[in-house]
Coordinates of C-alpha atoms in Angstrom, one line a residue:
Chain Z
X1 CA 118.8 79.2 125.1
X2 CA 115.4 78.1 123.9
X3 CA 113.8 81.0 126.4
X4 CA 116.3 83.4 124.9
X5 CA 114.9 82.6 121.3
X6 CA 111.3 82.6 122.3
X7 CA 111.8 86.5 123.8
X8 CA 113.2 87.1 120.3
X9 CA 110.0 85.4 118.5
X10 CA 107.8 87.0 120.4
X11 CA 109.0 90.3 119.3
X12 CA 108.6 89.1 115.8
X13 CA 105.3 87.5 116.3
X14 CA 103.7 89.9 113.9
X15 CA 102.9 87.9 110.7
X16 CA 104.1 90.5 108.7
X17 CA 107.6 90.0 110.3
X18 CA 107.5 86.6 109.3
X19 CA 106.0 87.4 105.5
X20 CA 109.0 89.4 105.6
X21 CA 111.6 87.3 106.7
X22 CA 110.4 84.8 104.7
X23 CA 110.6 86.4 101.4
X24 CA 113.8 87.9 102.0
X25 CA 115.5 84.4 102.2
X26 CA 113.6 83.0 98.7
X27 CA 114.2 86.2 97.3
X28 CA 117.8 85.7 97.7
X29 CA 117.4 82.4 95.7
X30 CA 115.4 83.5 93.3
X31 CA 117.6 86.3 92.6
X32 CA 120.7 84.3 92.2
X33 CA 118.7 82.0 89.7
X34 CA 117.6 84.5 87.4
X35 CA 121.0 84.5 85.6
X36 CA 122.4 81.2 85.3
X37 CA 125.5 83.0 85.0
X38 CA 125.5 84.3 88.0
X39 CA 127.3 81.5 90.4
X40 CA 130.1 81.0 87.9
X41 CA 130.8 85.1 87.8
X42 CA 130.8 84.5 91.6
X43 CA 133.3 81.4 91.1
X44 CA 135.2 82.9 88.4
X45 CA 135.9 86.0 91.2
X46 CA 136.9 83.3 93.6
X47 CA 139.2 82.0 91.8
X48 CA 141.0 85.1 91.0
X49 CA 141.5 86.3 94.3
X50 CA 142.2 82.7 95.9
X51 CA 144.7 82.1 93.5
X52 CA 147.3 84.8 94.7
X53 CA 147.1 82.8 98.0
X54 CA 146.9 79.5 96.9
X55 CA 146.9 76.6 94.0
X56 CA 143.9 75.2 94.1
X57 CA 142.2 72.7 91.9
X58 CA 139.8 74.4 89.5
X59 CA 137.8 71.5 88.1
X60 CA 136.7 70.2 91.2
X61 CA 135.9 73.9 92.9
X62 CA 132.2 74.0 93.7
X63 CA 129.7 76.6 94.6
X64 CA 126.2 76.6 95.8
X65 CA 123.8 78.7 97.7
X66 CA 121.9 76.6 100.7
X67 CA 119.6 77.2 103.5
X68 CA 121.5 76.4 106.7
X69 CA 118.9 76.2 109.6
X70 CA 119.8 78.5 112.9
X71 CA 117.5 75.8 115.3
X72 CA 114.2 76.7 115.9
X73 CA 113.2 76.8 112.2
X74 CA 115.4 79.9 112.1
X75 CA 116.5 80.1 108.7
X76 CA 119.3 81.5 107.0
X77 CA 120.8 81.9 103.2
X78 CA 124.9 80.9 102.7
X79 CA 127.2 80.9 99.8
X80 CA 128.5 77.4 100.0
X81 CA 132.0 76.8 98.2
X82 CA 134.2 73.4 98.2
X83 CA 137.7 74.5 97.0
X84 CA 140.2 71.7 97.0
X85 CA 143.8 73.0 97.8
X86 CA 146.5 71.8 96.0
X87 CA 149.2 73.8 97.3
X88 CA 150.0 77.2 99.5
X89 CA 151.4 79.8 97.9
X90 CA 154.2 81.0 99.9
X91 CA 153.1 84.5 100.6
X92 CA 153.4 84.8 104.3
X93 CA 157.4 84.7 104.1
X94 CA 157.6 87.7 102.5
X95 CA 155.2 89.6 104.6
X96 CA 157.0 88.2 107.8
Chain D
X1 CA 106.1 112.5 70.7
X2 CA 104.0 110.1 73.6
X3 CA 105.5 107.8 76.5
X4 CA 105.1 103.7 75.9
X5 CA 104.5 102.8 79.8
X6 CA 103.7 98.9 80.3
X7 CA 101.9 98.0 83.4
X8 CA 102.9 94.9 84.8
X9 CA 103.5 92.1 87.7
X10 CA 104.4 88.9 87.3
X11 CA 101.3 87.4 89.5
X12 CA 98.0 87.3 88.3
X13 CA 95.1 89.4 90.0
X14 CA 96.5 92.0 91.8
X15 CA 95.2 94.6 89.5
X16 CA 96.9 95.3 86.4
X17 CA 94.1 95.8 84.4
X18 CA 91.8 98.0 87.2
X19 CA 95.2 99.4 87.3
X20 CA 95.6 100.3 83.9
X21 CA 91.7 101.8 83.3
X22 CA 92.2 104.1 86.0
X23 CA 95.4 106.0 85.4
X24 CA 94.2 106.2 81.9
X25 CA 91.0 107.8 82.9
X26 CA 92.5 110.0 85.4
X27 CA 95.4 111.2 82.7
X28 CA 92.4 112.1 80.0
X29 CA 90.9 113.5 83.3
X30 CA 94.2 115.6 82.8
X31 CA 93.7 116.6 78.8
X32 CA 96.3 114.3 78.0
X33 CA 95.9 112.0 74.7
X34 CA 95.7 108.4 76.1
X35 CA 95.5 105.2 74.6
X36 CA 94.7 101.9 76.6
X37 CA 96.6 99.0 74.9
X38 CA 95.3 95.7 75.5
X39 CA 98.3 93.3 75.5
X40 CA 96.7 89.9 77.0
X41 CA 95.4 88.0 74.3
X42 CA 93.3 85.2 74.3
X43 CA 91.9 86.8 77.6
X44 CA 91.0 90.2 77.1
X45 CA 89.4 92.2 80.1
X46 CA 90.5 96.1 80.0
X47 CA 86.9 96.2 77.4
X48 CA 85.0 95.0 80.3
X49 CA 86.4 96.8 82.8
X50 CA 86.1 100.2 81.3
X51 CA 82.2 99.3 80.1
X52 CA 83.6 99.5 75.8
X53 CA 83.1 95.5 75.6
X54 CA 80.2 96.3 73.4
X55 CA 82.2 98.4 70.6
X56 CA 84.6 96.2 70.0
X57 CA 84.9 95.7 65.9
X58 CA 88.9 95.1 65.2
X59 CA 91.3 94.3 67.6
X60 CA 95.8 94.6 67.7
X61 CA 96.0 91.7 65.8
X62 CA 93.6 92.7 62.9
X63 CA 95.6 95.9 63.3
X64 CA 99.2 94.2 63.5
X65 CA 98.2 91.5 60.5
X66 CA 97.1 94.2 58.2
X67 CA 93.2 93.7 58.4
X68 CA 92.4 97.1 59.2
X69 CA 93.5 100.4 60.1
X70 CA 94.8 101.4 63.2
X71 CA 92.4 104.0 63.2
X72 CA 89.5 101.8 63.1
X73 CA 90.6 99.3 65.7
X74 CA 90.9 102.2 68.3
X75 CA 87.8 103.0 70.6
X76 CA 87.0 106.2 71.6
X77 CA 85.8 106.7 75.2
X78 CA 82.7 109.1 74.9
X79 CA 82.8 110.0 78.5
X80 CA 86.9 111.2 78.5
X81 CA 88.0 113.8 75.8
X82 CA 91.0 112.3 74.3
X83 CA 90.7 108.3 75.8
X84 CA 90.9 105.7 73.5
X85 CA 91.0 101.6 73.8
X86 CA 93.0 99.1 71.9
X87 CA 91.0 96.0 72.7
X88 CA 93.3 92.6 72.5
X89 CA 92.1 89.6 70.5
X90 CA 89.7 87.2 72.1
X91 CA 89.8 84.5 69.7
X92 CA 93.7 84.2 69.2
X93 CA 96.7 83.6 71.6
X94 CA 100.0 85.1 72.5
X95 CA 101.9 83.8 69.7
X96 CA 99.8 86.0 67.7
X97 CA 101.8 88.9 67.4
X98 CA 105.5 89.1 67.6
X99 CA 108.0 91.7 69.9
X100 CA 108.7 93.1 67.0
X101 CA 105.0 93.8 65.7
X102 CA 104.5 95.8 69.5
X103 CA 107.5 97.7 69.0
X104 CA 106.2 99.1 65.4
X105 CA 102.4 99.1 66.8
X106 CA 103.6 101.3 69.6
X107 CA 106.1 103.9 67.6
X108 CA 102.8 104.3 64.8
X109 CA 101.0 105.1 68.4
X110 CA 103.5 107.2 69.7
X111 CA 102.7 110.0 67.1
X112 CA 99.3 110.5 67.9
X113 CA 99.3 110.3 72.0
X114 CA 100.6 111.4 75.0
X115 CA 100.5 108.3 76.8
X116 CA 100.6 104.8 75.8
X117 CA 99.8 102.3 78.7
X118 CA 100.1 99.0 78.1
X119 CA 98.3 95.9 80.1
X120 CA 100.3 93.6 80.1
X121 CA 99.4 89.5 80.4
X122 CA 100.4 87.8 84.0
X123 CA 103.4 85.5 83.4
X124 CA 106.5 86.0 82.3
X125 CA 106.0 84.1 79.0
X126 CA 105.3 85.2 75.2
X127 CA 102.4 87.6 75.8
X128 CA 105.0 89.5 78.7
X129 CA 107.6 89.5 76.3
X130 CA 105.2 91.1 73.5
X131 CA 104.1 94.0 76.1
X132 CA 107.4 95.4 77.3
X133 CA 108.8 95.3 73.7
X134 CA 108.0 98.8 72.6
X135 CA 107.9 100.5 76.2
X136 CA 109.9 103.2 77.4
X137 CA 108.9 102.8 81.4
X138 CA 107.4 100.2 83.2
X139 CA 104.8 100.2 86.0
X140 CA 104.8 97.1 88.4
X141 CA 101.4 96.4 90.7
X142 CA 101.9 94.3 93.5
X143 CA 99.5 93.7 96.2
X144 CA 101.2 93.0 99.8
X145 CA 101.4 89.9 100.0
X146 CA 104.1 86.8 99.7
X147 CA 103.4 85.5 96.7
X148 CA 102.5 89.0 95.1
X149 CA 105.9 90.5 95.9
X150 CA 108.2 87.2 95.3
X151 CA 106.7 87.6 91.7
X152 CA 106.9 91.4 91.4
X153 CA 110.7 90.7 92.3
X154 CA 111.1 88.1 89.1
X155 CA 109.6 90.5 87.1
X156 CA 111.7 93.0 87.9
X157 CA 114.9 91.2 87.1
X158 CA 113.2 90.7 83.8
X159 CA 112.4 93.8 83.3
X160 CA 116.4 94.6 83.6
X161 CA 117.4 92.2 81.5
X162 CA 115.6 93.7 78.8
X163 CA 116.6 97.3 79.4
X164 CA 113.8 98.8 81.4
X165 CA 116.0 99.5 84.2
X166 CA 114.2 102.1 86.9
X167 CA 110.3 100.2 87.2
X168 CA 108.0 101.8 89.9
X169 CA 106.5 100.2 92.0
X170 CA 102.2 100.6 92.5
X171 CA 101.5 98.9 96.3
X172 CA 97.3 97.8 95.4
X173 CA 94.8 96.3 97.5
X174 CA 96.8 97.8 101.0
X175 CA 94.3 97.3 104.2
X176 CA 95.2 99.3 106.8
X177 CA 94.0 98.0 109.2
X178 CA 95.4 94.9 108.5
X179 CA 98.9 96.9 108.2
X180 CA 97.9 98.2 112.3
X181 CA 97.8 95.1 113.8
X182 CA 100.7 93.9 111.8
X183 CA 98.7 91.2 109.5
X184 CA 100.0 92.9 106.2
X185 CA 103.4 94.0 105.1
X186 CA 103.4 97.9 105.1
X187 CA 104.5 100.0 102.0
X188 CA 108.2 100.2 103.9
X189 CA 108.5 96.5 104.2
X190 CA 107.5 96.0 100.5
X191 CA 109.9 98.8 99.5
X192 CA 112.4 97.7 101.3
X193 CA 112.2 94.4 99.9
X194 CA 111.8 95.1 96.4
X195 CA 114.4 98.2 96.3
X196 CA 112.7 100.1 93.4
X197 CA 110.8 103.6 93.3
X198 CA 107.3 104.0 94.8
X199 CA 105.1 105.3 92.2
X200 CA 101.9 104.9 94.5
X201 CA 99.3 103.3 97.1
X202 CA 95.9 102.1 96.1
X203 CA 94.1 101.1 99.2
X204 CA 91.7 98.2 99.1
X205 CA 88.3 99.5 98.5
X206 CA 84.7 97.4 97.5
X207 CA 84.3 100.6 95.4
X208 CA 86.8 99.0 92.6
X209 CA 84.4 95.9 92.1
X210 CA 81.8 98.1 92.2
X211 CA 82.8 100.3 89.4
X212 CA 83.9 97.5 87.9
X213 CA 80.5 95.7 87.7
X214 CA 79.2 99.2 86.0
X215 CA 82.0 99.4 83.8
X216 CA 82.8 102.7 85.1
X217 CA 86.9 103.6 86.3
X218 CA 86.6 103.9 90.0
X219 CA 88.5 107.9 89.5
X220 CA 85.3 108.8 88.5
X221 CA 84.1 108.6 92.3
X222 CA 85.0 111.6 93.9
X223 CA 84.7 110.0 97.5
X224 CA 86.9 106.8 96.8
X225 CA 89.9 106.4 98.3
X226 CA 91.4 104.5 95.8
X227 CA 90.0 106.8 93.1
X228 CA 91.8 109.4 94.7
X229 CA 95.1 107.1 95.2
X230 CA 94.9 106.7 91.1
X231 CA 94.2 110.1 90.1
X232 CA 97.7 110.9 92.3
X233 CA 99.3 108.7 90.2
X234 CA 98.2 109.5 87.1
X235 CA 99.5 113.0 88.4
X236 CA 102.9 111.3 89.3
X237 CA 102.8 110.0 86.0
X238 CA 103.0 112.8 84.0
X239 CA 106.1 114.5 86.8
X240 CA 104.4 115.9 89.7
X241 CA 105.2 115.8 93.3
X242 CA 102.1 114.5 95.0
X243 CA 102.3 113.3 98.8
X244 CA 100.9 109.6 99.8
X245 CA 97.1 109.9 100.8
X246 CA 97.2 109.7 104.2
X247 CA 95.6 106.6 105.1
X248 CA 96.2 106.4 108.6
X249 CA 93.6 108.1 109.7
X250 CA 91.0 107.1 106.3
X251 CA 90.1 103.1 107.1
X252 CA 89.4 103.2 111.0
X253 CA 85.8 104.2 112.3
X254 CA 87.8 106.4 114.2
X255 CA 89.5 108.0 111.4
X256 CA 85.5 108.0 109.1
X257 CA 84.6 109.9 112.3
X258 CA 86.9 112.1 113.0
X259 CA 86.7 112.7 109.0
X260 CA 82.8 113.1 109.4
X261 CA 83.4 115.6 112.0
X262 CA 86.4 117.7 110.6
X263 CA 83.8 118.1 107.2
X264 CA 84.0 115.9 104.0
X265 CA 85.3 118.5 101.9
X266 CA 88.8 118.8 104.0
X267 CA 91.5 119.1 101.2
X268 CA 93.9 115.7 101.7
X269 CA 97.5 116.9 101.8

């Protein structure tokens, strides 16, 4: 596995790939922290479209963006949510 | 009625102000009417730069206080028909002059030129906010580097939240050969990145300090590359179509040869 990663860095060895790559990822961050606004749009759109599937409980949703590392100080950006469940809708019945 | 075009980046140093001399030179170099506004206050350079620092009476904030004329704070450049200077205040800060004060300093401009190009502070703080206040268009510089583009991309989101919503994008200081061996981010890659409109290219070139140490805009060398690059975009500027400069073949010894050989005065397409 590590060989199969190394064939890949090797390709990308240019630091210009890495300048690249690199800014990409804190540009996503930065981008989302321009408007302080911005995650709870996000969440408020969550919610909307959760809620036709499901009850869940609003005060203790979360939502964060994080750097989740890919081994071998591959790096890449997520949308993190926590959404507590309180109860399934019961949609599937009718589309049964 | 002129176009209020603020020339900006986020980052300090990659060339605003060089930035700012030249494509005003190389539009009077056009006939057009062009003023060079001075927006950073407290730490005023364009004067230097384009060798007026010794004609400096008034300033924009003896003009936007009242204590003289606009007419007799502007500086007329005696070697470009129809280039003036609105030098910034040394001795004052930001806070100086208000959004509101740029907004009416550039509409009382706007009647007498065709362009207005204002240089605007680094940061993103007071003095930035008092430079895009009264522009229709904004110019970002960015040189290819990390830090360079991360700020160019704040600035940018600024820039959209206060209603200057299609920036271009000038790529300074590019090194090819840097770019060949894959050292330095290429115009694509900082396109790509930054997802706004390419205005233009300035390669790197010791003839910018150079001119710079004279006080003379580099567009008045007719050999330099990165004269050349800002007369394009002064060109741009005003609505034409120019091609890129080809640079590929420009910044090699191979390429000065094969230019050397093929005869100086081969027309760049």
């Amino acid at each position: 596995m590590l060989d199969f990663f190394k064939f890949f860095s090797k390709e990308d060895n240019k630091s210009k790939d890495v300048a690249k790559e690199r800014l990409k990822l804190v540009l996503i961050h930065d981008r989302a922290n321009v408007s302080p606004k911005f995650l709870e749009m996000v969440k408020g759109d969550i919610i909307k479209v959760i809620s036709n599937y499901m009850e869940i409980d609003e005060s203790s949703f979360t939502i964060k963006l994080s750097r989740i590392e890919q081994g071998d100080d591959n790096y890449s950006s997520a949308l993190v949510a926590n959404i507590p469940i309180k109860r399934m809708k019961n949609i599937g019945k009718n589309n049964g | 009625m002129g176009e209020v075009v603020v020339i900006t980046s986020g980052k300090g140093g990659v060339g605003k102000t060089t930035t700012t001399a030249n494509i005003g030179t190389a539009l009077a170099l056009e006939e057009k009417k062009v003023v060079l506004l001075d927006a950073d206050i407290g730490l005023r350079n364009l004067d230097v730069v384009m060798g007026l620092e010794n004609r400096i009476v008034y300033d924009l904030v003896d003009v936007v206080e009242g204590t003289c004329r606009l007419k007799q704070a502007l500086i007329r450049d005696k070697r470009f028909k129809g280039l003036f200077l609105l030098p910034a205040a040394q001795t004052r800060d930001k806070n100086a002059v208000t959004p509101a004060q740029m907004q009416k300093l550039c509409e009382d401009l706007r009647e007498q030129f065709d362009f207005i190009l204002i240089d605007s502070p680094a940061g993103i703080e007071q003095g930035f906010k008092n430079a895009i206040a009264g522009a229709d268009r904004a110019v970002v510089v960015t040189a290819p580097e990390v830090s360079a583009v991360r700020d160019a991309d704040r600035i940018i989101g600024l820039l959209a939240s206060n209603e200057l919503l299609n920036p271009q994008l000038i790529v300074n200081r590019l090194r090819m050969d840097m770019v060949k061996r894959g050292d330095m981010m290429n115009i694509e890659d900082t396109i790509d990145i930054l997802g706004i409109d390419l205005l233009g290219v300035v390669p790197d070139d010791e003839k910018i300090i150079v001119s710079s140490n004279r006080g003379e805009p580099v567009v008045m060398e007719s050999s330099s590359l990165a004269g050349q690059a800002y007369r394009n975009i002064a060109k741009r500027l005003m609505g034409e179509e120019v091609p890129l400069i080809d640079m590929e073949n420009e910044d090699t010894f191979i390429g000065r040869l094969r230019k050397f050989f093929s005869g100086r005065n081969k027309k760049k397409e």
